[in-house]
Amino acid sequence: MMWDWMMLAGAGLALVAGCLVPNRWLPANMPNDKLLHFAAFAGLTLLALRLAHDRNDILLCLGGLLVAGWIIECLQKLIPDRNFSWPDIAANAAGIAAAALCSAAYGAICAVI
């Protein structure tokens, strides 16, 4: 259980660090920014859901990640060459939703097997 928390904290810190660096520090040939947002938040959601024990925990994880994504976007306005982006928030939310649906489907399949 402690390793799960450590993995979540490490992934969360890496996500925040990656989102809050100035553009000039990023590689010039970056892949699609929205795809990176989607994948990062989907991965973080899967890690967070490993720690959820009941419905309230799940809702707290999902809501917390949505708020975290919004806060990161707000903070990007303070970083040189970065800006607030609603499409980034949409990509974050889509990654969270996709991971939650995959996790729910996996749980349903495991319950049947």
XYZ file of C-alpha atoms in Angstrom:
113
model
C 0.000 0.000 0.000
C 2.829 2.410 0.803
C 4.391 1.752 -2.610
C 1.113 2.690 -4.276
C 1.126 6.035 -2.473
C 4.779 6.587 -3.386
C 4.093 5.791 -7.050
C 1.108 8.148 -7.078
C 3.098 10.941 -5.414
C 6.032 10.479 -7.799
C 3.805 10.423 -10.868
C 1.900 13.465 -9.619
C 5.092 15.420 -9.022
C 6.418 14.445 -12.457
C 3.153 15.581 -14.026
C 3.219 18.930 -12.239
C 6.883 19.458 -13.116
C 6.259 18.602 -16.765
C 3.277 20.929 -17.011
C 4.917 23.901 -15.330
C 8.198 24.221 -17.224
C 8.626 27.094 -19.689
C 8.123 26.197 -23.366
C 11.748 26.966 -24.183
C 12.811 24.039 -21.955
C 10.609 21.568 -23.847
C 11.832 19.616 -26.889
C 11.006 21.221 -30.224
C 9.554 17.998 -31.653
C 6.984 17.347 -28.907
C 4.138 15.017 -29.844
C 0.548 16.239 -29.711
C 0.120 18.243 -26.507
C -3.469 17.054 -25.988
C -2.422 13.411 -26.324
C 0.198 13.967 -23.617
C -2.414 15.521 -21.317
C -4.795 12.618 -21.985
C -2.157 9.944 -21.326
C -0.709 11.634 -18.241
C -4.064 12.062 -16.524
C -5.244 8.589 -17.555
C -2.130 7.063 -15.999
C -2.442 9.154 -12.865
C -6.106 8.163 -12.578
C -5.285 4.458 -12.814
C -2.710 4.845 -10.049
C -5.128 6.838 -7.881
C -7.944 4.327 -8.344
C -5.693 1.554 -7.011
C -5.942 3.331 -3.660
C -9.737 3.723 -3.724
C -11.655 1.396 -1.413
C -15.249 2.492 -1.943
C -17.451 4.726 -4.063
C -16.633 7.852 -2.041
C -12.896 7.254 -2.501
C -13.408 6.839 -6.244
C -15.400 10.066 -6.522
C -12.819 11.890 -4.413
C -9.987 10.641 -6.650
C -11.762 11.619 -9.854
C -12.866 15.012 -8.553
C -9.450 15.710 -7.073
C -7.738 14.943 -10.364
C -10.133 17.204 -12.272
C -9.424 20.037 -9.838
C -5.669 19.362 -10.013
C -5.773 19.586 -13.814
C -7.632 22.892 -13.617
C -5.172 24.286 -11.039
C -2.205 23.276 -13.199
C -3.739 25.103 -16.163
C -4.298 28.198 -14.010
C -0.673 28.081 -12.833
C 0.564 27.825 -16.418
C -0.575 31.426 -16.942
C 2.237 32.425 -14.565
C 4.936 30.535 -16.510
C 6.807 32.315 -19.350
C 5.560 31.258 -22.804
C 2.702 29.179 -21.327
C -1.006 29.911 -21.154
C -4.326 28.638 -19.843
C -5.976 26.222 -22.268
C -9.532 24.882 -22.139
C -8.644 22.142 -24.668
C -5.918 20.945 -22.255
C -8.508 20.728 -19.481
C -10.786 18.782 -21.836
C -7.930 16.377 -22.632
C -7.233 15.957 -18.902
C -10.907 15.213 -18.238
C -11.079 12.780 -21.162
C -8.046 10.898 -19.826
C -9.582 10.736 -16.359
C -12.912 9.508 -17.763
C -11.295 6.916 -20.040
C -9.203 5.501 -17.201
C -12.220 5.418 -14.871
C -14.274 3.563 -17.490
C -11.457 1.078 -18.149
C -11.051 0.516 -14.421
C -14.798 -0.032 -13.985
C -14.904 -2.445 -16.931
C -11.926 -4.363 -15.545
C -13.622 -4.593 -12.146
C -16.840 -5.839 -13.745
C -14.987 -8.469 -15.758
C -13.053 -9.651 -12.703
C -16.304 -9.923 -10.718
C -17.757 -12.255 -13.353
C -14.690 -14.449 -13.745
